[in-house]
Coordinates of C-alpha atoms in Angstrom, one line a residue:
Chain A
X1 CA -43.1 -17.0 -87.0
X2 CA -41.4 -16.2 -83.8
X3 CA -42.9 -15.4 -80.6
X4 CA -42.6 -11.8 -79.1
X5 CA -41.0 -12.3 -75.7
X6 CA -43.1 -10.8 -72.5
X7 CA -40.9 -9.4 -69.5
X8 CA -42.9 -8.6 -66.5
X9 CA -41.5 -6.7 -63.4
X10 CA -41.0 -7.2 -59.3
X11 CA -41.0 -4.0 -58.5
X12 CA -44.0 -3.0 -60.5
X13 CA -46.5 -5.8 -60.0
X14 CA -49.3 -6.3 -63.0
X15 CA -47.0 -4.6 -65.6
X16 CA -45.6 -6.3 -68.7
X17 CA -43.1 -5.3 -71.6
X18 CA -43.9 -7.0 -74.6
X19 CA -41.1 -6.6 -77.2
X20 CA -40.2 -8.1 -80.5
X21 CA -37.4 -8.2 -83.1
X22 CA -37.2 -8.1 -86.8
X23 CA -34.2 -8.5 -88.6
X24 CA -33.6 -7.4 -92.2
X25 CA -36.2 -4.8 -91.9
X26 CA -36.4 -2.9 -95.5
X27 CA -38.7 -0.2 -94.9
X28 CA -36.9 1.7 -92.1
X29 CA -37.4 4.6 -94.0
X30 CA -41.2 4.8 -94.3
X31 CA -41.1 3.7 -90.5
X32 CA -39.1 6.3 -89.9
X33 CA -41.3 9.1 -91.9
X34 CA -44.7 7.5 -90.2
X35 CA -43.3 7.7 -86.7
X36 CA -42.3 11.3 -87.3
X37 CA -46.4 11.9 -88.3
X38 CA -47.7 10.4 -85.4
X39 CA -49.2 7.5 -87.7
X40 CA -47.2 4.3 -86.0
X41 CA -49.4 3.0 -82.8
X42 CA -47.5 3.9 -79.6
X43 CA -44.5 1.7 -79.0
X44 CA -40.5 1.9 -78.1
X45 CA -38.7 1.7 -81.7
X46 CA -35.6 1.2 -81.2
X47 CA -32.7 0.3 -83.1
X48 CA -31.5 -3.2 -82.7
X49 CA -28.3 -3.6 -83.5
X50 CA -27.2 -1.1 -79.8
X51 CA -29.4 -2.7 -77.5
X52 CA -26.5 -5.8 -76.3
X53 CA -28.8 -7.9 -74.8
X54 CA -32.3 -8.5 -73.0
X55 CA -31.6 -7.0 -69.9
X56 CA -30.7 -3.8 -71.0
X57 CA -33.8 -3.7 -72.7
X58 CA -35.6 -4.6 -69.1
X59 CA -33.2 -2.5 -67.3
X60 CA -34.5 0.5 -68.9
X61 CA -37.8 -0.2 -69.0
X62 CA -37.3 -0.4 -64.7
X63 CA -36.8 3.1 -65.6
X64 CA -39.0 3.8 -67.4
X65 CA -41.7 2.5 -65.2
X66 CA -40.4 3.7 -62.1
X67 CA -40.2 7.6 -63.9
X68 CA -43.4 7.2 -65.5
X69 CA -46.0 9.9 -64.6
X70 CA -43.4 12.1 -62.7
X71 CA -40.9 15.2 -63.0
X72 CA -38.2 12.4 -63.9
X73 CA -39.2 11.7 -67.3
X74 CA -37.2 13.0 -69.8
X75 CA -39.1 12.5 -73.3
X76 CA -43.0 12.5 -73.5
X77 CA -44.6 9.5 -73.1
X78 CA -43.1 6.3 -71.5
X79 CA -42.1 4.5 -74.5
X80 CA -39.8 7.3 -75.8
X81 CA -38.5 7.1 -72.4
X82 CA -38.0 2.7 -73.1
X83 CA -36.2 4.2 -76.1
X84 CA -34.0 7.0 -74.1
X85 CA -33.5 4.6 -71.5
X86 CA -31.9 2.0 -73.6
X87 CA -28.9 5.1 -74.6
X88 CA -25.7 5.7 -73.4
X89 CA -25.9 9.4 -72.6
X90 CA -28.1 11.8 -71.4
X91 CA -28.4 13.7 -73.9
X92 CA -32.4 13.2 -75.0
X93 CA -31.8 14.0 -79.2
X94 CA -29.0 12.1 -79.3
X95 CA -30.4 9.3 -77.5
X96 CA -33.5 9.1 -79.8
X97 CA -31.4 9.8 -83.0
X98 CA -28.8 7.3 -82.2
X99 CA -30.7 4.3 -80.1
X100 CA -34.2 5.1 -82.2
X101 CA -34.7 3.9 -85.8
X102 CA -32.6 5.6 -88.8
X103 CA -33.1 5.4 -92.6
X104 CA -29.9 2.9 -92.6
X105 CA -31.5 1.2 -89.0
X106 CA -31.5 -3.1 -90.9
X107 CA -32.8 -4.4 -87.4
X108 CA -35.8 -3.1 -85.2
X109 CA -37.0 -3.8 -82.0
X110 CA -39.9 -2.9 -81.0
X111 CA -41.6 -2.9 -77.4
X112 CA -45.0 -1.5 -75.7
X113 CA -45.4 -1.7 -72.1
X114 CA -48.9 -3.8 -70.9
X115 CA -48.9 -4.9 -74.7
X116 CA -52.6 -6.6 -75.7
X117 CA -52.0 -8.3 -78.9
X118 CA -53.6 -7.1 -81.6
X119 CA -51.3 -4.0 -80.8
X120 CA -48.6 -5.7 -81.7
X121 CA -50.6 -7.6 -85.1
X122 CA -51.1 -3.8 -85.8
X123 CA -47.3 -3.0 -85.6
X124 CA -45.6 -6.2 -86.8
X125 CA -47.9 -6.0 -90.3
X126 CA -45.8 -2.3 -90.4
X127 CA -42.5 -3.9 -90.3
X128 CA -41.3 -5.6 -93.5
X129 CA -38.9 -7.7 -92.0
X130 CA -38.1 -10.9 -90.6
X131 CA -39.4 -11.5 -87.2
X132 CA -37.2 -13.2 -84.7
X133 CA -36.3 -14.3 -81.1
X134 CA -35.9 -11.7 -78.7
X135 CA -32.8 -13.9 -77.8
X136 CA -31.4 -13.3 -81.2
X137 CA -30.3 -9.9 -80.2
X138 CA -26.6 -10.7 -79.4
X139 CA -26.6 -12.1 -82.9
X140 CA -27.6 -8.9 -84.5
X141 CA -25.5 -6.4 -82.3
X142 CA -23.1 -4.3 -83.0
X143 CA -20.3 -4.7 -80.6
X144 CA -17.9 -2.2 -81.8
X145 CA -20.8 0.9 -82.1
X146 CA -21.7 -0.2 -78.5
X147 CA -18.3 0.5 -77.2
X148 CA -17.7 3.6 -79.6
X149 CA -21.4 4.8 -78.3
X150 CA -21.0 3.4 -74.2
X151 CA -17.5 4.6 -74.5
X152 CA -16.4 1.2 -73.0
X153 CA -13.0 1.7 -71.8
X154 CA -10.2 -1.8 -72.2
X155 CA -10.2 -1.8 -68.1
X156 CA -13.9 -2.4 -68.2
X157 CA -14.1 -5.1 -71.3
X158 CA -11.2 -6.9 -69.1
X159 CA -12.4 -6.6 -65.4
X160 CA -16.3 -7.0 -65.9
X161 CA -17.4 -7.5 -69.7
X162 CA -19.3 -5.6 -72.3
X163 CA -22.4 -6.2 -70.7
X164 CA -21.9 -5.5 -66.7
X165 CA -20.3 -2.2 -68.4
X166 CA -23.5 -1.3 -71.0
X167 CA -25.5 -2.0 -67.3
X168 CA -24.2 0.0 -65.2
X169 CA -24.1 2.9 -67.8
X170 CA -27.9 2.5 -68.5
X171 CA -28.8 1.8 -64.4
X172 CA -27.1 4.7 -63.1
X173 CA -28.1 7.0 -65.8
X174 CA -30.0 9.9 -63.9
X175 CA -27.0 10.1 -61.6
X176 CA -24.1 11.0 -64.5
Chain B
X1 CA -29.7 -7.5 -41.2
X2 CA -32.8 -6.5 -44.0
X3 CA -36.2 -7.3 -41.7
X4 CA -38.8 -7.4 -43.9
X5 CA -38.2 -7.7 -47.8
X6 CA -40.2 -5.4 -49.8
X7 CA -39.6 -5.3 -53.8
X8 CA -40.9 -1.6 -53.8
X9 CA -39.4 0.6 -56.0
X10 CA -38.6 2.9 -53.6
X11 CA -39.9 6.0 -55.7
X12 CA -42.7 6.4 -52.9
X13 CA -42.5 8.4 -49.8
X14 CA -39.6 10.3 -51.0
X15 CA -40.1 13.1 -47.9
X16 CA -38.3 16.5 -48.8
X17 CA -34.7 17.2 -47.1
X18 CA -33.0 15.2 -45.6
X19 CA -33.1 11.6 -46.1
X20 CA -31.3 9.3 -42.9
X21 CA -28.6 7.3 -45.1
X22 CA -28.8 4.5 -42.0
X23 CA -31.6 2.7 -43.1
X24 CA -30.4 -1.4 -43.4
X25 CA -30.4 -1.9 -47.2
X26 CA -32.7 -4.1 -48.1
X27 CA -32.2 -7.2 -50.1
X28 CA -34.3 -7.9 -52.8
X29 CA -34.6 -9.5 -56.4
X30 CA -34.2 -7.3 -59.2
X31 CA -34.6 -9.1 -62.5
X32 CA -34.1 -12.0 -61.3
X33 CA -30.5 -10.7 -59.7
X34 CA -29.5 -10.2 -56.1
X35 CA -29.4 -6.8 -55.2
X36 CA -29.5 -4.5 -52.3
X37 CA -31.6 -1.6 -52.0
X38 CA -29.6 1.3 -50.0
X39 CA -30.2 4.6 -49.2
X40 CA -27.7 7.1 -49.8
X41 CA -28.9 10.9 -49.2
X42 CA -30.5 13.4 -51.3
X43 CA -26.9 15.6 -51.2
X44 CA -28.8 18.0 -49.1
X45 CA -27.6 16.8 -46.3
X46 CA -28.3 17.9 -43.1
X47 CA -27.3 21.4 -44.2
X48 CA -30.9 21.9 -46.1
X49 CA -32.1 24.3 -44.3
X50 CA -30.5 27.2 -42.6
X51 CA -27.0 26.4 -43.9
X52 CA -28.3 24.9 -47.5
X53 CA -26.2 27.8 -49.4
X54 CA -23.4 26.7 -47.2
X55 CA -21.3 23.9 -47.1
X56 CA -22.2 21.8 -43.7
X57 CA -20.4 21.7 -41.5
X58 CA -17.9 19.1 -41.4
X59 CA -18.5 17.2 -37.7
X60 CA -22.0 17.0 -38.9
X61 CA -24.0 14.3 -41.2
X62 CA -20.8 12.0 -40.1
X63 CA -21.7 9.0 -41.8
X64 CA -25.0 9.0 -42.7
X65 CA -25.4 9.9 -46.9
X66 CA -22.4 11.3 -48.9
X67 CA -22.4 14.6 -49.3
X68 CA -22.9 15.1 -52.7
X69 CA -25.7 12.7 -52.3
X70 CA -26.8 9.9 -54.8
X71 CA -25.1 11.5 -57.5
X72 CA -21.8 11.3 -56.1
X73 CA -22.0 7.9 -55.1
X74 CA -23.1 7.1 -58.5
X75 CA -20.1 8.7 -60.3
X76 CA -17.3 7.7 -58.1
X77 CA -18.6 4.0 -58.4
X78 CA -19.0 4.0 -62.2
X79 CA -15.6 5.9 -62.2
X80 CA -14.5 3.3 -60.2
X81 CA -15.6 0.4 -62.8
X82 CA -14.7 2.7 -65.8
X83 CA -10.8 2.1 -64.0
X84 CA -11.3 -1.1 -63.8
X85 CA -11.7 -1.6 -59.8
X86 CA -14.4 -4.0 -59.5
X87 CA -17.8 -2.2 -57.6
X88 CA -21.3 -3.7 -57.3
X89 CA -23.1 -2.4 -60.2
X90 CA -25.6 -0.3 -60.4
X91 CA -28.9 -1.2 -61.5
X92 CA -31.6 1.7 -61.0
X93 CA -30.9 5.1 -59.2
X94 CA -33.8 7.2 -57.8
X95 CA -32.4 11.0 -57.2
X96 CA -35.3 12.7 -55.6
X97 CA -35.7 9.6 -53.0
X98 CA -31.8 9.3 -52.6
X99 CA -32.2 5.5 -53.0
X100 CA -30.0 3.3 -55.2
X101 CA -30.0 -0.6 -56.7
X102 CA -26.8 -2.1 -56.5
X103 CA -25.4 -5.4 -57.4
X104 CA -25.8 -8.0 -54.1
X105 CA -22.5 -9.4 -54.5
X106 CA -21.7 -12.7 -53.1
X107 CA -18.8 -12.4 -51.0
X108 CA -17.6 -11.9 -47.2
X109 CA -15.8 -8.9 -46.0
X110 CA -12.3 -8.6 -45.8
X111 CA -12.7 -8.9 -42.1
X112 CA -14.7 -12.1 -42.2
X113 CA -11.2 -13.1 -43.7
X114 CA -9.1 -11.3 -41.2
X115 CA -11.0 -12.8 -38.4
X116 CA -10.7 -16.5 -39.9
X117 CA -6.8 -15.6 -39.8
X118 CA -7.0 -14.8 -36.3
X119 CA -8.8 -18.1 -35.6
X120 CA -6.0 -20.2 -37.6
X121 CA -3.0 -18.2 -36.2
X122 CA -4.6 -19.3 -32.1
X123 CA -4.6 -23.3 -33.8
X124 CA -1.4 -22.9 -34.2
X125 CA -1.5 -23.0 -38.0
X126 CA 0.6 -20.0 -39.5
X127 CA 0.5 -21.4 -43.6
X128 CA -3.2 -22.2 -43.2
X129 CA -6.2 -21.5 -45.5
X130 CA -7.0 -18.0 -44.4
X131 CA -3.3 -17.1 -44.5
X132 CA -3.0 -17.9 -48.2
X133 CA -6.2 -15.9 -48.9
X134 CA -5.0 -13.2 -47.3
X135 CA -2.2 -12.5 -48.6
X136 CA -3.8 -13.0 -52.4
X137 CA -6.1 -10.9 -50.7
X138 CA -3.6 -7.8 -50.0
X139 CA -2.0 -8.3 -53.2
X140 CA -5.7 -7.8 -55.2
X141 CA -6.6 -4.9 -52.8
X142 CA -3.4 -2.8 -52.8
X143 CA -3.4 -3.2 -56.8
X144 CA -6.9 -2.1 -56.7
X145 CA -6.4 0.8 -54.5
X146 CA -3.4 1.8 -56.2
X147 CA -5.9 1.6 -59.9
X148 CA -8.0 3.7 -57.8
X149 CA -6.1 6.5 -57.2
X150 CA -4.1 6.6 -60.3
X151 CA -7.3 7.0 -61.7
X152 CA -8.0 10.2 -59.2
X153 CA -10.5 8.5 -57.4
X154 CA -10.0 7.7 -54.1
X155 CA -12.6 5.8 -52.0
X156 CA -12.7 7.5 -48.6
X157 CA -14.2 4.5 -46.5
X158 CA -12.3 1.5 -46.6
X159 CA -11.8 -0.8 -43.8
X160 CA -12.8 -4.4 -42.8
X161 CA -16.2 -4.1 -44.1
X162 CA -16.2 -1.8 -47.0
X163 CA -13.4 -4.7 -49.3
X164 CA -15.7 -7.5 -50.3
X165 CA -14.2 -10.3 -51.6
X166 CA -15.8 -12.3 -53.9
X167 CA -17.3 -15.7 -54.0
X168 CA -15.4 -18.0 -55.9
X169 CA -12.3 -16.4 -57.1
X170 CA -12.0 -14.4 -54.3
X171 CA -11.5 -10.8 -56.1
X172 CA -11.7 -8.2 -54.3
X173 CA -14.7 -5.8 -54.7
X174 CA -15.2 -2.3 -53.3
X175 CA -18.3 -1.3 -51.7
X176 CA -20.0 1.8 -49.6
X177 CA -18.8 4.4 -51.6
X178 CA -20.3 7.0 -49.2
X179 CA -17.6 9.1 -49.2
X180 CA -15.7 8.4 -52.5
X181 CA -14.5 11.5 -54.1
X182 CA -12.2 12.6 -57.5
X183 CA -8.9 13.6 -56.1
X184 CA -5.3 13.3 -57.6
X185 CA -3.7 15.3 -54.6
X186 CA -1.3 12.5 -52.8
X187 CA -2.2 13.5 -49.4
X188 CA -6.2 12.6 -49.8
X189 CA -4.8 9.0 -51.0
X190 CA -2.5 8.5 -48.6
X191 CA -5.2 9.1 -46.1
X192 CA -6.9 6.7 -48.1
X193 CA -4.6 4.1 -47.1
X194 CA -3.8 5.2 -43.8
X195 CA -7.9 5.1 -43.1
X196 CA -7.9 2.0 -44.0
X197 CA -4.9 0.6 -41.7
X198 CA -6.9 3.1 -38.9
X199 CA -10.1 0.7 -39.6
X200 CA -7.8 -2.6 -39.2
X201 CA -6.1 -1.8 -36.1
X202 CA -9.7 -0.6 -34.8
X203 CA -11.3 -4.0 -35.7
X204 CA -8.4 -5.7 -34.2
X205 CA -8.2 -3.9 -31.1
X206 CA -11.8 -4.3 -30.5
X207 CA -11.8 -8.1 -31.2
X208 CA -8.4 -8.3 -28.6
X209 CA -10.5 -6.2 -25.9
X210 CA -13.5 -8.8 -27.0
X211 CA -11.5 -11.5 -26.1
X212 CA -9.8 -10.7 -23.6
X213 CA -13.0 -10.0 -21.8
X214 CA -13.8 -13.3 -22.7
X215 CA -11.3 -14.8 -21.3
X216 CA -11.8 -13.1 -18.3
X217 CA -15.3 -14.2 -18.1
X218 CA -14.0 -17.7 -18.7
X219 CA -11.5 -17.8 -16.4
X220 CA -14.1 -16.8 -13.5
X221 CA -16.7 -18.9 -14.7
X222 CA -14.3 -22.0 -14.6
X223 CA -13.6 -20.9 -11.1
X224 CA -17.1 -21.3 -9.9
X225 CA -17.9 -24.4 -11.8
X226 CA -16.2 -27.5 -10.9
X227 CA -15.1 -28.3 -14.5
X228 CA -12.5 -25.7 -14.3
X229 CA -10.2 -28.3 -16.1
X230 CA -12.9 -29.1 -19.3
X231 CA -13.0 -24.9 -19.5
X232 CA -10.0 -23.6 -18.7
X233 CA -8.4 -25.3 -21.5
X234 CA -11.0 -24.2 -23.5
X235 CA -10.7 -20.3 -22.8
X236 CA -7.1 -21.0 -23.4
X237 CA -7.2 -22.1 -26.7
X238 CA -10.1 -19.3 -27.5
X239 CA -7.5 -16.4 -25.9
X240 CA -6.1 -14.4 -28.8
X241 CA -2.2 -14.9 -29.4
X242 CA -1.5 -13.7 -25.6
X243 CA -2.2 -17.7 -24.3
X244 CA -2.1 -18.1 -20.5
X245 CA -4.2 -16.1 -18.1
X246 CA -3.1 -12.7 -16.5
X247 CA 0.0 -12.5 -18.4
X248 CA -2.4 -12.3 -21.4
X249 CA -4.5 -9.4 -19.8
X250 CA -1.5 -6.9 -20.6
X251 CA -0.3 -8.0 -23.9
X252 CA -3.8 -8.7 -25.5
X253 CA -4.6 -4.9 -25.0
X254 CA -1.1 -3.9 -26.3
X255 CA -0.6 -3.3 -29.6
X256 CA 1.0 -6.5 -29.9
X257 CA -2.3 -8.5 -30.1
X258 CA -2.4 -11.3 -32.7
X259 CA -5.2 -9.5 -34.2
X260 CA -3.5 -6.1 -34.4
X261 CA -0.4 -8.4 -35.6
X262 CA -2.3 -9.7 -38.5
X263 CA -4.2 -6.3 -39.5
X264 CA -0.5 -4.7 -39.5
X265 CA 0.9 -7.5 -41.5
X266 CA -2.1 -7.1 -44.1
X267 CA -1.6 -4.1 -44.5
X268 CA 2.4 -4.0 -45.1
X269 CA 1.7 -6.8 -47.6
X270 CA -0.8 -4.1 -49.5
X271 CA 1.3 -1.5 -49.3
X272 CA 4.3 -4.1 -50.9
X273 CA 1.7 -4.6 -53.6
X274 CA 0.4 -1.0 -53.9
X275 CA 3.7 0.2 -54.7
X276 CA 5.0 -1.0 -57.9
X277 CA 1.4 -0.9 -59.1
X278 CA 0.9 2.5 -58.6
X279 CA 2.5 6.0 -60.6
X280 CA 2.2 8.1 -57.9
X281 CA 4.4 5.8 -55.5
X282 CA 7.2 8.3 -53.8
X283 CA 4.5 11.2 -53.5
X284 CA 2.2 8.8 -51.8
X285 CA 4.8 7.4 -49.7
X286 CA 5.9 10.7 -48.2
X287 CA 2.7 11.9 -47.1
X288 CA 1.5 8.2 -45.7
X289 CA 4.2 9.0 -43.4
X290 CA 3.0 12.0 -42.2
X291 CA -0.8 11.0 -42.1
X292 CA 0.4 7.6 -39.9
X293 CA 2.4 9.6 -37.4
X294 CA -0.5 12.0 -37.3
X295 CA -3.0 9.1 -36.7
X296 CA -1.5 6.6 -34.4
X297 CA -0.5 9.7 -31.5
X298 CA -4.6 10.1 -31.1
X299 CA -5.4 6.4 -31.9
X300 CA -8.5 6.4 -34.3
X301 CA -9.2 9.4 -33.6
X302 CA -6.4 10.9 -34.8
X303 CA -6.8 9.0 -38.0
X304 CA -10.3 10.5 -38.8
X305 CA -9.2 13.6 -37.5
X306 CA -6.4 13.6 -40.2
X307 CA -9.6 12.5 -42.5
X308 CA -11.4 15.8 -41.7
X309 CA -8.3 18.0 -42.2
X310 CA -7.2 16.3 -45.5
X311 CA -10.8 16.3 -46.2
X312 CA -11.5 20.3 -45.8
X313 CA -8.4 20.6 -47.8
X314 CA -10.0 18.5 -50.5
X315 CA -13.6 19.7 -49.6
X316 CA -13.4 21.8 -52.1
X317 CA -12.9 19.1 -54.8
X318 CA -16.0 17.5 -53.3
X319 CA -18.0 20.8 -53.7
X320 CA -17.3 21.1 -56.6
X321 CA -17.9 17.7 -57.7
X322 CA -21.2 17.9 -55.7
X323 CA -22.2 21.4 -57.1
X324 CA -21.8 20.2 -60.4
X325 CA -24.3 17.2 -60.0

């Protein structure tokens, strides 16, 4: 059984991001339904296969942390934000509809800011699915919905890379 | 440069109005990558009070914060990137503080490079090192530049410490996009170039007038010493281009300094490069005429002069980019 990975933060000593990934999930759409109740515990769902790589996943939950509380936040709590923070656009529905977890959503990955364990137990028991690596993640992307969703132009992909690209997108967010 | 480091955030203290854009940026670790924190202006401006349903002025907030603030900065850099023009990326943005985390790139400014030029040209040595970077150099910058403002971006600050080139390869990379705006009219890019041949000359002329002080200094001091023969040779061979004493005096402050030399030769090589990369070549070319003839009359300040004109002409494009953040 895999280990969930913990990320922890300069900027914002004592605080931790606890995520884990599942692969071949098959119950997306009871996860789906429960979230929409209110009956999943509070964590970041998010859907794997757009999140490129670790760092964006950290990157946005900077963001999150460093919007938490204030006027800045754009969804309710600070995990919706983890979740609108991983998007490419601004645009808060969208985000959550496209970078949140869909009925066809085969890959989850899941994350709860200052994460105590049996949180996660609670969740991962949820989840029929295979848990794995957080550094699988480039194995389960999908490249081509990145760049259709990041609107990665050729320039980029040739001058600085997929992910330098996905980053600045998801670092500069507020300002575009 | 960065006194103390502090990994803060930066969302604290974020006082209303106007925020100084002078502030050092501060070099931390973010994520366990280099990266600078810089403050860049609320796009208030100094203009946030009596004038804030104006635009300000433009002799005031000279180069502290862009105009359109944060945002701006933001947008031209990731439009920028988006053209393929490498920038430091950007890793967090905070709008109400005006503060920004950008990419510490490893690198030394193009006038690191320039200066190292200078250095070989004095040793005698004109097919050096620094000479073949340089001219690499030129190349990358004037292709960049002329990506740039195909793309309708045009960066509004470059000079000898705004072009960063890159550990390693060398690549050039843009930086302090202060007062980097969208504009396809030729005459803003052309003042983009010409700015940037302004900033050489400037460097160059202040490193000649350096030195020749220097030399000055040197000369007297190995007249009061006894080991005028250990220093004299010495201030000789550290006297830009102009070699022996007096006669140097006048030619070092000329524009004929080997400082001034090199800036002018850099830049004729960009240009060289800058034009076949570049669509918008002849219309380019015409009004870099008139921005140069307009610039070199008044010296530098001619050039910034021409800046502010071109700029209230393209002001507008700027307020509406900035009223649309």
């Amino acid at each position: 059984m895999a280990e969930p990975t913990v990320l922890s933060y300069d900027t914002h000593p004592g605080r931790t991001l606890t995520a884990a990934l599942f692969k071949d999930v098959k119950n997306t759409k009871d996860l789906r339904l429960l979230l929409a109740e209110g009956s999943l515990p509070e964590f970041a769902y998010i859907n794997a296969r757009v999140v490129l790589d670790p760092f964006v996943l950290q990157l946005a939950g900077h963001r999150a942390l460093a919007a938490e509380g204030s006027t800045r936040m754009a969804t309710k709590n600070i995990h919706t934000e983890l979740v609108y923070g991983v998007s490419a656009t601004k645009h808060v529905a969208e985000s959550l509809k496209r970078f949140g977890i869909s009925d066809d959503t085969t890959a989850v990955l899941v994350a709860r800011f200052d994460c105590k364990p049996e949180e996660l137990e609670a969740v991962s028991k949820r989840i029929e699915g295979q848990q794995v690596a957080l550094s699988e993640l480039g194995g389960l992307v999908d490249l081509e919905l990145i760049d259709k969703y990041f609107k990665v132009s050729k320039q980029e992909l040739q001058s600085r890379g997929r992910l330098d690209a996905v980053t600045f997108r998801v670092g500069a967010k507020d300002c575009l | 440069m960065a006194g103390t480091v502090e990994a803060q955030g930066g969302d604290t203290s974020g006082a209303g109005g106007a925020k100084a854009a002078n502030e050092e940026p501060q070099r931390i670790t973010f994520l366990g990558r280099p990266a600078l924190v810089v403050t860049l202006g609320t796009g208030g401006g100094a203009g946030a009070g009596a004038r804030s349903h104006k635009r300000p002025r433009h002799d005031e907030a000279g180069d502290e914060g862009a105009q359109g603030g944060i945002r701006q900065v933001a947008r031209s850099m990731l439009r920028a990137h988006k053209l393929g023009v490498l920038v430091p990326l950007v890793y967090h943005t905070d709008v109400e503080s005006g503060r920004a985390t950008v990419e510490d790139v490893a690198g030394r400014p193009l006038q690191a490079l320039l200066d190292d030029m200078v250095a070989e040209a004095e040793a005698g040595s004109s097919s050096g090192k620094a000479a073949a970077d340089l001219d690499a150099a030129a190349a990358a910058l004037g292709r960049a530049l002329a990506l740039l403002h195909d793309g309708g971006q045009v960066h509004g600050g470059l000079g000898g410490g705004s072009v960063l080139l890159r550990e390693g390869d060398g690549a050039v990379v843009l930086t302090d996009f202060r007062r980097s705006f969208n504009s396809i009219v030729a005459l803003d890019k052309a003042t983009d170039l010409a700015g940037l041949e302004a900033a050489l000359l400037a460097a160059a002329k202040a490193k000649a007038g350096a030195q020749q002080q220097q030399q000055q200094q040197g000369e007297q001091v190995g007249e009061q010493l006894q080991e005028a023969a250990a220093s004299a040779p010495g201030a000789a061979a550290s006297a830009e281009g102009g070699g022996g004493s007096g006669a140097a005096a006048a030619p070092a402050a000329a524009a004929t300094s080997k400082p001034a030399e090199i800036a002018s030769a850099f830049f004729e090589k960009l240009l060289n490069s800058y034009r076949p990369s570049s669509r918008m070549w002849s219309a380019v070319h015409n009004k870099l005429a008139e921005v140069r003839a307009r610039g070199t009359s008044q010296g530098g300040q001619g050039a910034s002069a021409g800046a502010a004109s071109a700029g209230t002409g393209s002001n507008k494009k700027a307020k509406t980019a900035a009223a649309k953040s």
